[in-house]
Amino acid sequence: MKPVDLQNGPRSLRLAEWPILDDSALVEGQRAVFQQRKLAIEAYARGETLRRIAEECGIHGYTVQRLVRRAQQAHPDGRLWGYRALVPHVRVRSYERSKAPRVLVHETAGNAGAFAQLLQRHPGLALQLRRELEAGNVALQPGEPGRLTGVKGAAARFHQACRELGLGAGDYPLNQQDKAIRSLGRTLRAWMQDDFDLAARAAGTRVKPASALRQLPERGAGDAFDTVEFDAHKMDVRLKVIDRDPLGGEQSYETERVWLLAIIDVATRCILGYTLSMKRECSRFEAIATFRRAVTPASAPELTLPGLSLLPSGGFVSQVVEQTRYACWRQIRLDNARAHLAATSLDVVCEALGCAADFGPAYQPDDRPFIERFFGTVTATLSRRLPGALAGRAAAHKALKRLRDPKDTLRLIVTTQELEELLDLTVWNYHGTPHAGLGGFTPLEMMQRHVLGIGREPVRLRLIPQPLRERPELLHDPVLCRVHGNLGRGERPYITLFHVRYTSAWLAQRSGLIGQRLRIHYDEGDLRRVRASTQDGQVLEDLLASGPWRHEPHSLLVRQEVFKAKRKRQLDFGTSDNPIEAFLALRRKDAGKRRRSASDIAQVQRERKKASSKTRANPTPPSPPAEPTAQAASSQLVTGPVKGQRLRIERGFAR
């Protein structure tokens, strides 16, 4: 609000926007003066002259204009003083000292406003005191009003900063009896009283702001697929993996940890996509896998556990509402995790999917309340009901003691495959359960109202392009790989991706591509086949991995772990050996001691199960082998003399 222009009179005066005051709280003398001033201000706002106001209200015209100027000044709460400035003996401006501070060696009075004057002259000192509170050097003890600790240390550092600015023993605050330590403490307490977040930080507690109390605009979304929230949650549950050794026996090992990554639609509370990760920390590949699952159609889960039943009113979004298949959102809210800030993740979010990324503040999960509330629902309805749940810190310590006990058994702990089925069941039934935040509607019913236009205008969905629907691996940024080969030695063209050669029948015949670079798109969950294209955009035939890597389903994580163990000389396999089986044999040796090894075994099992289910869903008939011809056989032979060359092995590669 702009202050009133007294030259224009009361035309710019808007009393309706002034903060009101309950005059019944004033004493009788103050109430009479306040009502008299209020009547004079209201008469002035109606356009009456100052002389008539002085005759009717008994207040001089100059006093009326002075009261208007006082009421139009800014209050510390961000509003105008308004009617609060009409109370007698109320200061609308803080005290500002104009004289130089006195030297007080044996006294403690006479320097009102000297500390504020010092901070105003040297803003760097005020910043240093602010940092003392933000860094936690000055703490606030529990209770009301609370006792400050660490003030003496902050005062010593403050005095040292004063000396560095050139203030000597004859200058304030070093010339005072108490070195202004009481003024420093009062200033710190006053700052905390004006800033609740600063006081909570000094008290060592995390603030959970409510949207209704933050005085901020509502960050919700009114339409489906307008705004979504994405985050990762570490599930507090113990898991085991059942491994079958080559002799047919079963061994149970406890895994390290499990992460749940999910995307929720803000307007309908529907879970668009979710994935489980067995890694120690989530990476950008898990984030991109969740994005890909959210924009591709989902199928009904296959339940093998007895006693599980799917609600008839539940289901997955893309399965129940077919219009939402391949639909994408407008903006996504994320936190400042490194997996989300990776360049690859941002390219997928902003370029491939064409949506905006809204990164919330660090260490404030309440800025994304809907996904956090869903994680709380999963914790209450699933994680804490399992036999191996870790309900809190005390339960975690008890679980660790049990892990060190050789008599502890893993018989009652669920397996990773059982957790996947339970999670599918939880999301399915969650979509068919009435939601309090949706007025009693289920998330699927609310999604149908938005998409089908029931009781409102239907939303316009934005679908991902057709190439992304057919080949979801195009979400990843392409990797440039050079085509190797040598005509003199008879080496056909091939590329090397993550330590493994890739080629195809088409590429093996194109010797003109040797030395050029190809754009490779890969699926991090299955590296048996990659998509290749030239730098000018021509799509080539899919390239297949060489040797056993072509037939054994494996992810990028498993391949990296295999070659990591090989570099450490813990693993050795030949060209005809199965590297995945060799890796499993290595992990079985220490799976009983290291839970990370058990997590690797569980990861391999999940990848094999996923590949087998995909094969059952999309069976491909085997093509009859082509009969070799004499011309084809002769074309594979090298004609002419062949000169041997010295083999050069680049640095950094082991055999």
XYZ file of C-alpha atoms in Angstrom:
655
model
C 0.000 0.000 0.000
C 1.324 3.419 -0.911
C 1.360 6.077 1.814
C -1.220 8.815 1.567
C -0.339 11.957 -0.333
C -1.386 14.819 1.931
C -1.363 17.239 -0.994
C -4.188 15.254 -2.615
C -6.094 15.120 0.656
C -8.096 12.080 1.677
C -8.568 10.782 -1.889
C -5.631 8.359 -1.501
C -6.631 7.344 2.046
C -8.233 3.853 2.268
C -9.333 3.130 5.820
C -10.791 -0.252 4.858
C -7.255 -1.624 4.443
C -6.037 -0.353 7.811
C -5.520 -2.983 10.545
C -8.257 -2.516 13.137
C -7.827 -2.300 16.906
C -10.054 -3.574 19.706
C -10.400 -0.417 21.815
C -12.080 -2.356 24.625
C -8.632 -3.589 25.661
C -7.453 -0.013 26.394
C -7.787 1.722 29.705
C -10.498 4.335 30.074
C -8.265 7.375 29.445
C -6.550 5.883 26.405
C -9.886 4.657 25.015
C -11.375 8.148 25.058
C -8.363 9.671 23.261
C -8.300 6.800 20.715
C -12.000 7.182 19.871
C -11.588 10.949 19.502
C -8.665 10.467 17.086
C -10.536 7.763 15.196
C -13.513 10.032 14.616
C -11.198 12.801 13.381
C -9.440 10.446 10.916
C -12.755 9.116 9.576
C -14.043 12.671 9.117
C -10.852 13.569 7.280
C -11.293 10.509 5.020
C -14.847 11.655 4.159
C -13.434 14.947 2.865
C -14.337 17.336 5.673
C -12.117 20.351 6.179
C -9.496 20.530 8.905
C -11.229 23.515 10.512
C -14.540 21.683 10.796
C -12.724 18.627 12.210
C -11.066 20.836 14.829
C -14.459 22.302 15.818
C -16.283 18.945 16.032
C -13.528 16.646 17.380
C -11.313 19.113 19.203
C -8.143 18.037 17.347
C -5.996 20.534 15.490
C -5.602 20.064 11.739
C -1.821 19.644 11.989
C -2.355 16.856 14.529
C -4.736 15.092 12.149
C -2.158 15.126 9.353
C 0.520 13.915 11.755
C -1.702 11.020 12.838
C -2.308 10.094 9.190
C 1.439 10.016 8.523
C 1.980 7.821 11.586
C -0.775 5.399 10.560
C 0.589 5.072 7.028
C 4.028 3.898 8.151
C 5.057 0.231 7.856
C 4.658 -2.009 10.897
C 7.256 -4.722 11.674
C 4.607 -7.354 10.825
C 4.597 -6.177 7.187
C 1.308 -4.255 7.306
C 0.536 -0.600 7.977
C 0.203 0.706 11.475
C -3.363 1.791 10.748
C -5.573 2.386 13.768
C -2.860 1.018 16.030
C -0.933 4.270 15.567
C -3.794 6.272 17.139
C -3.208 4.804 20.613
C -1.584 7.401 22.887
C 2.118 7.004 23.716
C 2.712 4.337 21.028
C 6.030 4.527 19.159
C 5.703 3.824 15.443
C 9.468 3.994 14.899
C 12.214 2.257 16.815
C 14.649 4.350 18.801
C 17.678 5.507 16.819
C 20.591 6.941 18.750
C 22.227 10.036 17.277
C 24.918 10.800 19.862
C 28.168 8.910 20.252
C 28.220 6.249 23.012
C 29.506 7.214 26.408
C 32.430 5.541 28.126
C 30.953 3.442 30.917
C 33.547 1.749 33.048
C 31.815 1.759 36.420
C 28.204 2.254 35.252
C 25.784 0.308 33.098
C 23.265 2.957 31.935
C 23.223 5.836 29.504
C 23.941 4.100 26.177
C 20.466 3.248 24.899
C 20.552 2.322 21.204
C 24.367 2.234 21.058
C 24.523 -1.434 19.987
C 22.007 -0.919 17.187
C 23.979 2.134 16.121
C 27.143 -0.019 15.976
C 25.492 -2.658 13.784
C 24.096 0.012 11.506
C 27.521 1.539 10.976
C 29.202 -1.863 10.453
C 26.821 -4.264 8.630
C 29.503 -6.970 8.636
C 29.126 -7.348 12.395
C 25.392 -7.968 12.011
C 26.083 -10.661 9.408
C 28.548 -12.350 11.753
C 25.956 -12.474 14.541
C 23.435 -13.945 12.107
C 25.906 -16.664 11.191
C 26.354 -17.487 14.879
C 22.662 -18.407 15.050
C 22.546 -20.194 11.708
C 25.640 -22.278 12.494
C 24.232 -23.318 15.871
C 27.017 -21.714 17.907
C 24.339 -20.002 20.009
C 21.706 -22.534 21.090
C 18.298 -22.019 22.637
C 17.455 -24.318 25.526
C 13.938 -25.821 25.721
C 11.349 -23.950 27.704
C 9.778 -20.520 27.690
C 11.297 -18.104 26.969
C 14.378 -20.339 26.751
C 17.941 -19.807 27.883
C 20.677 -18.919 25.414
C 23.910 -20.886 25.566
C 27.145 -20.090 23.792
C 26.743 -16.320 24.102
C 30.178 -15.855 25.675
C 31.928 -17.583 22.794
C 29.923 -15.563 20.277
C 30.787 -12.366 22.178
C 34.513 -13.202 22.131
C 34.417 -13.703 18.362
C 32.363 -10.524 18.009
C 34.941 -8.494 19.960
C 37.730 -9.923 17.817
C 35.833 -8.822 14.698
C 35.509 -5.345 16.202
C 39.269 -5.166 16.696
C 39.826 -6.269 13.095
C 37.649 -3.339 11.979
C 39.949 -0.928 13.784
C 37.928 -0.363 16.956
C 40.227 0.126 19.938
C 39.910 0.126 23.700
C 38.423 3.635 23.656
C 35.634 2.738 21.212
C 32.287 1.117 21.776
C 31.778 -1.734 22.744
C 35.293 -2.319 24.081
C 35.097 0.736 26.344
C 32.141 -0.627 28.308
C 32.229 -2.374 31.631
C 30.549 -5.556 30.322
C 31.808 -5.148 26.721
C 28.101 -4.868 25.646
C 27.555 -8.597 26.095
C 24.058 -8.047 27.479
C 23.107 -5.923 24.474
C 24.461 -8.671 22.222
C 22.324 -11.300 23.947
C 19.205 -9.118 23.778
C 19.808 -8.551 20.070
C 20.136 -12.284 19.377
C 16.960 -13.013 21.310
C 15.074 -10.248 19.493
C 16.116 -11.689 16.116
C 14.854 -15.118 17.125
C 11.553 -13.671 18.304
C 11.023 -12.071 14.895
C 12.101 -15.167 12.913
C 10.614 -18.490 14.029
C 12.716 -20.539 11.592
C 15.875 -18.993 13.028
C 14.737 -19.730 16.589
C 13.862 -23.323 15.703
C 17.263 -23.793 14.111
C 18.926 -22.453 17.253
C 16.812 -24.852 19.318
C 17.961 -27.767 17.152
C 14.507 -28.703 15.839
C 13.264 -28.990 12.284
C 10.311 -26.805 11.424
C 7.335 -28.419 9.726
C 5.475 -25.489 8.197
C 1.837 -25.924 7.308
C 0.584 -24.403 4.087
C -2.109 -22.490 5.953
C 0.413 -20.876 8.301
C 3.177 -20.010 5.828
C 1.165 -17.198 4.195
C 2.269 -18.574 0.841
C 0.121 -19.310 -2.221
C -1.286 -22.814 -2.383
C 1.040 -25.084 -4.353
C -1.601 -27.621 -5.248
C -2.766 -28.412 -8.763
C -6.314 -28.277 -10.041
C -5.996 -30.618 -13.032
C -4.758 -34.153 -13.442
C -1.302 -34.567 -15.023
C -0.534 -30.911 -14.319
C 1.848 -31.300 -11.372
C 3.466 -34.441 -9.992
C 5.874 -35.054 -7.119
C 8.785 -37.487 -7.178
C 10.975 -38.719 -4.350
C 12.800 -41.772 -2.987
C 12.082 -43.433 0.363
C 14.244 -45.938 2.209
C 11.947 -48.634 3.529
C 12.644 -49.616 7.127
C 12.274 -53.344 6.642
C 14.560 -56.369 6.650
C 14.571 -58.457 3.494
C 16.055 -61.777 2.527
C 16.866 -63.467 -0.742
C 16.502 -67.203 -1.317
C 19.227 -68.458 -3.617
C 19.416 -71.886 -5.201
C 22.970 -73.116 -5.521
C 24.110 -75.347 -8.420
C 23.602 -78.444 -6.244
C 19.908 -77.694 -5.775
C 20.039 -76.475 -2.171
C 18.447 -73.279 -0.903
C 20.300 -70.625 1.040
C 18.779 -67.539 2.690
C 20.726 -64.308 2.907
C 19.700 -60.919 4.256
C 19.961 -58.017 1.822
C 21.384 -54.585 2.573
C 18.541 -52.119 2.003
C 15.674 -51.329 -0.310
C 14.506 -48.010 -1.768
C 11.045 -47.099 -3.027
C 10.868 -44.465 -5.778
C 7.423 -43.158 -6.712
C 5.663 -40.430 -8.704
C 2.286 -39.145 -7.468
C -0.215 -36.906 -9.234
C -1.051 -33.944 -6.986
C -4.623 -33.348 -8.159
C -5.852 -36.960 -7.991
C -3.332 -38.577 -5.573
C -2.790 -41.395 -8.104
C 0.563 -43.196 -8.196
C 1.694 -42.966 -11.816
C 4.856 -45.044 -11.445
C 7.051 -46.695 -8.828
C 10.169 -48.854 -8.698
C 12.206 -50.740 -6.105
C 15.978 -50.425 -5.881
C 18.298 -52.803 -4.033
C 21.318 -50.524 -4.291
C 22.989 -48.798 -1.374
C 22.079 -45.380 -2.776
C 19.691 -44.376 -5.546
C 21.234 -43.218 -8.809
C 19.987 -41.436 -11.884
C 19.174 -44.756 -13.538
C 16.537 -45.573 -10.898
C 15.046 -42.092 -11.290
C 14.830 -42.449 -15.078
C 13.386 -45.953 -14.728
C 10.600 -44.509 -12.562
C 9.914 -41.784 -15.149
C 9.725 -44.413 -17.879
C 7.361 -46.613 -15.908
C 5.107 -43.624 -15.191
C 4.570 -42.791 -18.889
C 4.170 -46.378 -20.159
C 1.117 -48.628 -19.690
C 1.041 -50.935 -16.682
C -0.377 -54.456 -16.434
C -2.179 -56.254 -13.629
C 0.178 -57.820 -11.064
C 0.615 -61.555 -10.804
C 0.066 -62.619 -7.184
C 1.500 -65.921 -6.007
C 1.224 -65.458 -2.236
C -1.823 -67.116 -0.653
C -4.439 -64.873 0.920
C -3.842 -61.819 -1.257
C -6.760 -60.304 -3.137
C -7.094 -57.242 -5.333
C -9.905 -54.772 -4.684
C -12.420 -54.623 -7.551
C -12.433 -50.809 -7.280
C -8.635 -50.558 -7.450
C -6.169 -50.799 -10.276
C -3.398 -48.936 -12.031
C -4.108 -45.635 -13.736
C -3.127 -46.577 -17.278
C -5.022 -49.859 -16.992
C -8.341 -48.464 -15.759
C -8.335 -45.155 -17.667
C -7.004 -46.026 -21.101
C -6.879 -42.356 -22.141
C -3.951 -41.845 -19.757
C -1.650 -44.277 -21.552
C 1.576 -42.519 -22.562
C 0.346 -39.293 -20.889
C 2.927 -36.920 -19.428
C 2.722 -34.164 -16.839
C 3.437 -30.434 -17.110
C 5.818 -29.997 -14.160
C 7.484 -32.247 -11.638
C 8.629 -31.391 -8.129
C 11.872 -32.897 -6.899
C 14.324 -32.384 -4.084
C 18.009 -31.540 -4.400
C 19.274 -35.121 -4.442
C 22.291 -35.701 -6.653
C 20.414 -38.326 -8.666
C 17.819 -35.677 -9.561
C 20.367 -32.960 -10.295
C 22.339 -35.167 -12.697
C 22.543 -33.836 -16.224
C 21.025 -37.032 -17.621
C 18.011 -36.845 -15.308
C 17.422 -33.201 -16.152
C 17.660 -33.921 -19.873
C 15.049 -36.655 -19.563
C 12.709 -34.467 -17.519
C 13.078 -31.231 -19.442
C 13.849 -32.304 -23.011
C 12.658 -35.853 -23.672
C 9.427 -35.558 -21.660
C 9.045 -31.819 -22.236
C 8.082 -30.866 -18.665
C 9.391 -28.314 -16.185
C 11.386 -29.266 -13.070
C 10.614 -27.549 -9.771
C 13.426 -28.176 -7.276
C 12.322 -27.523 -3.727
C 14.536 -26.380 -0.861
C 17.001 -28.778 0.694
C 16.169 -30.659 3.922
C 12.485 -29.637 3.771
C 10.458 -32.670 2.718
C 7.231 -30.885 3.689
C 7.598 -28.827 0.529
C 6.476 -32.025 -1.281
C 3.712 -33.113 1.118
C 1.751 -35.457 -1.123
C 4.523 -37.931 -1.946
C 5.744 -37.831 1.654
C 2.232 -38.590 2.854
C 2.066 -41.564 0.497
C 5.341 -42.870 1.887
C 3.818 -42.554 5.348
C 0.837 -44.602 4.188
C 3.128 -47.313 2.810
C 5.065 -47.342 6.076
C 1.927 -47.667 8.201
C 0.070 -50.186 6.038
C 2.947 -52.283 4.705
C 6.439 -51.801 6.144
C 5.590 -51.828 9.851
C 3.268 -54.809 9.473
C 5.985 -57.080 8.135
C 7.877 -59.398 10.513
C 11.206 -57.712 9.763
C 10.022 -54.128 10.236
C 12.349 -51.574 11.825
C 9.894 -49.279 13.585
C 12.434 -46.877 15.026
C 15.970 -46.352 16.251
C 15.525 -48.629 19.252
C 14.120 -51.387 17.066
C 16.993 -50.912 14.630
C 19.544 -51.413 17.431
C 17.724 -54.550 18.531
C 17.753 -55.828 14.962
C 21.485 -55.252 14.718
C 22.029 -57.243 17.906
C 19.961 -60.055 16.471
C 22.007 -59.973 13.298
C 25.153 -60.601 15.311
C 23.482 -63.517 17.041
C 24.340 -66.757 15.182
C 21.077 -68.310 16.416
C 18.981 -65.662 14.677
C 16.874 -67.057 11.868
C 15.569 -65.457 8.677
C 12.593 -67.772 8.435
C 9.921 -65.113 9.052
C 11.470 -62.321 6.987
C 9.873 -61.728 3.589
C 11.838 -62.099 0.369
C 12.399 -59.446 -2.270
C 9.891 -61.058 -4.631
C 7.276 -61.173 -1.885
C 7.864 -57.485 -1.166
C 7.289 -56.649 -4.834
C 3.965 -58.489 -4.810
C 2.924 -56.805 -1.554
C 3.843 -53.399 -2.947
C 1.850 -54.031 -6.140
C -1.112 -55.036 -3.991
C -0.725 -51.937 -1.800
C -0.711 -49.510 -4.748
C -3.585 -51.337 -6.449
C -5.798 -51.187 -3.346
C -4.677 -47.636 -2.526
C -6.170 -46.428 -5.808
C -9.512 -48.006 -4.873
C -9.702 -46.731 -1.283
C -11.632 -43.502 -0.479
C -9.243 -40.634 0.187
C -9.980 -37.986 2.806
C -8.142 -35.319 0.826
C -10.386 -35.961 -2.208
C -13.725 -35.524 -0.453
C -14.354 -39.262 -0.094
C -13.552 -40.141 -3.707
C -10.964 -42.763 -4.526
C -7.894 -41.667 -6.496
C -9.114 -43.605 -9.559
C -12.566 -42.018 -9.345
C -10.996 -38.573 -9.160
C -8.779 -39.396 -12.151
C -11.830 -40.478 -14.138
C -13.641 -37.256 -13.256
C -10.701 -35.215 -14.524
C -9.992 -37.184 -17.685
C -13.549 -38.092 -18.728
C -15.032 -34.720 -17.725
C -17.485 -35.942 -15.074
C -18.881 -32.858 -13.335
C -16.201 -30.625 -14.835
C -14.355 -29.845 -18.032
C -12.108 -32.713 -19.209
C -8.403 -32.080 -19.092
C -6.298 -32.080 -22.230
C -3.615 -34.721 -21.918
C -0.213 -34.372 -23.530
C 1.109 -37.680 -24.863
C 4.740 -38.572 -25.398
C 5.929 -38.946 -29.027
C 5.464 -42.199 -30.884
C 9.208 -43.108 -30.971
C 9.368 -42.956 -27.173
C 6.349 -45.258 -26.909
C 7.964 -47.922 -29.085
C 11.495 -47.583 -27.686
C 11.493 -46.255 -24.103
C 15.292 -46.503 -23.981
C 15.370 -43.315 -26.066
C 14.766 -41.453 -22.809
C 18.459 -41.822 -22.006
C 21.022 -39.510 -23.474
C 22.875 -41.275 -26.296
C 26.440 -42.470 -25.816
C 28.928 -41.863 -28.638
C 30.832 -45.035 -29.484
C 33.512 -45.361 -32.126
C 33.266 -48.150 -34.692
C 36.354 -50.360 -34.550
C 37.621 -52.829 -37.123
C 40.544 -53.604 -39.384
C 40.327 -54.738 -42.975
C 43.946 -55.871 -43.035
C 43.441 -58.271 -40.110
C 39.956 -59.307 -41.143
C 38.240 -57.683 -38.137
C 34.645 -56.849 -38.877
C 33.187 -53.535 -37.621
C 32.033 -53.476 -34.000
C 31.664 -51.065 -31.074
C 32.635 -51.412 -27.419
C 30.094 -50.361 -24.783
C 30.852 -50.890 -21.097
C 33.687 -53.340 -21.789
C 31.602 -55.556 -24.130
C 31.627 -55.691 -27.930
C 28.428 -55.105 -29.899
C 27.762 -55.780 -33.558
C 25.090 -56.964 -35.991
C 24.894 -58.652 -39.371
C 24.281 -55.294 -41.014
C 27.132 -53.502 -39.209
C 29.550 -56.358 -39.875
C 29.162 -55.718 -43.627
C 29.666 -51.921 -43.450
C 33.400 -51.422 -43.449
C 32.860 -47.784 -44.439
C 31.690 -47.003 -40.894
C 35.048 -47.919 -39.359
C 36.410 -44.883 -37.540
C 33.055 -43.111 -37.323
C 31.023 -42.573 -34.153
C 27.552 -43.973 -33.572
C 24.865 -42.727 -31.199
C 23.950 -45.581 -28.853
C 20.712 -45.683 -26.839
C 20.576 -48.415 -24.213
C 18.223 -49.728 -21.579
C 20.062 -49.808 -18.254
C 17.889 -52.731 -17.143
C 18.810 -54.976 -20.093
C 22.064 -54.491 -22.020
C 21.734 -57.481 -24.328
C 20.514 -55.252 -27.163
C 21.180 -51.556 -27.865
C 19.806 -49.127 -30.440
C 22.284 -47.462 -32.801
C 22.055 -44.494 -35.148
C 24.521 -42.387 -37.072
C 25.396 -38.846 -36.079
C 23.168 -37.482 -38.855
C 20.141 -39.341 -37.398
C 19.904 -42.462 -39.560
C 18.578 -45.342 -37.436
C 20.584 -48.535 -37.851
C 19.877 -52.126 -36.989
C 19.932 -53.046 -33.305
C 23.317 -54.201 -32.071
C 23.690 -57.373 -30.013
C 26.236 -58.084 -27.312
C 28.913 -60.634 -28.063
C 29.432 -63.986 -26.391
C 27.441 -64.995 -23.300
C 26.458 -61.374 -22.669
C 23.930 -61.715 -25.518
C 21.931 -64.536 -23.946
C 22.108 -63.736 -20.219
C 19.766 -60.897 -19.073
C 21.693 -58.365 -16.990
C 21.614 -54.683 -16.120
C 24.260 -52.019 -16.211
C 24.707 -52.324 -12.443
C 25.475 -56.046 -12.659
C 27.907 -55.568 -15.533
C 29.746 -52.828 -13.659
C 30.007 -55.038 -10.570
C 31.329 -57.931 -12.699
C 34.134 -55.909 -14.268
C 34.870 -54.224 -10.957
C 35.502 -57.640 -9.409
C 37.567 -58.576 -12.448
C 39.782 -55.507 -12.084
C 40.374 -56.453 -8.459
C 41.341 -59.955 -9.661
C 38.534 -61.485 -7.642
C 36.812 -62.894 -10.709
C 38.111 -64.550 -13.847
C 36.112 -66.021 -16.711
C 36.841 -66.961 -20.295
C 35.087 -66.042 -23.516
C 32.893 -69.144 -23.357
C 32.101 -68.926 -19.637
C 28.930 -67.365 -18.300
C 30.059 -64.184 -16.477
C 26.798 -63.836 -14.554
C 27.074 -67.337 -13.095
C 30.700 -66.668 -12.185
C 29.617 -63.462 -10.497
C 26.889 -65.260 -8.549
C 29.392 -67.877 -7.399
C 31.647 -65.106 -6.128
C 28.827 -63.395 -4.253
C 27.613 -66.665 -2.703
C 30.939 -67.042 -0.915
C 30.471 -63.989 1.293
C 26.681 -63.431 1.090
C 26.321 -64.730 4.630
C 28.736 -62.082 5.924
C 28.093 -59.101 3.644
C 24.525 -57.993 3.013
C 25.667 -56.081 -0.037
C 26.570 -59.370 -1.709
C 23.086 -60.653 -0.946
C 21.649 -57.520 -2.569
C 23.629 -58.301 -5.737
C 22.163 -61.809 -5.797
C 18.668 -60.380 -5.372
C 19.316 -57.922 -8.211
C 20.294 -60.733 -10.602
C 17.188 -62.697 -9.649
C 14.929 -59.699 -10.290
C 16.476 -59.134 -13.716
C 16.054 -62.772 -14.721
C 12.446 -62.799 -13.555
C 11.712 -59.582 -15.435
C 13.277 -60.938 -18.621
C 11.324 -64.206 -18.385
C 8.018 -62.404 -17.797
C 8.709 -60.144 -20.774
C 9.444 -63.168 -22.909
C 6.157 -64.802 -21.872
C 4.241 -61.621 -22.596
C 5.838 -61.111 -26.047
C 6.897 -64.505 -27.396
C 8.934 -64.353 -30.578
C 8.886 -67.432 -32.826
C 12.364 -68.735 -33.577
C 13.497 -68.008 -37.122
C 14.889 -70.943 -39.090
C 18.643 -70.770 -39.518
C 19.791 -69.767 -42.969
C 21.787 -72.332 -44.896
C 25.347 -71.173 -45.498
C 26.312 -70.668 -49.114
C 29.693 -71.007 -50.696
C 29.736 -67.360 -51.581
C 28.911 -66.327 -48.040
C 31.612 -68.597 -46.635
C 34.232 -67.361 -49.071
C 33.401 -63.744 -48.350
C 34.438 -64.275 -44.730
C 37.973 -65.309 -45.717
C 40.794 -62.794 -46.117
C 42.528 -62.932 -49.466
C 46.142 -61.949 -50.010
C 49.071 -61.847 -47.616
C 48.323 -60.825 -44.038
C 51.005 -58.932 -42.151
C 51.092 -59.369 -38.398
C 51.011 -56.234 -36.267
C 51.975 -55.598 -32.697
C 49.045 -55.738 -30.321
C 48.620 -52.562 -28.300
C 46.614 -52.610 -25.103
C 45.505 -49.237 -23.777
C 46.201 -48.308 -20.210
C 43.529 -48.969 -17.633
C 42.228 -52.268 -19.025
C 42.956 -55.660 -17.532
C 42.829 -58.899 -19.374
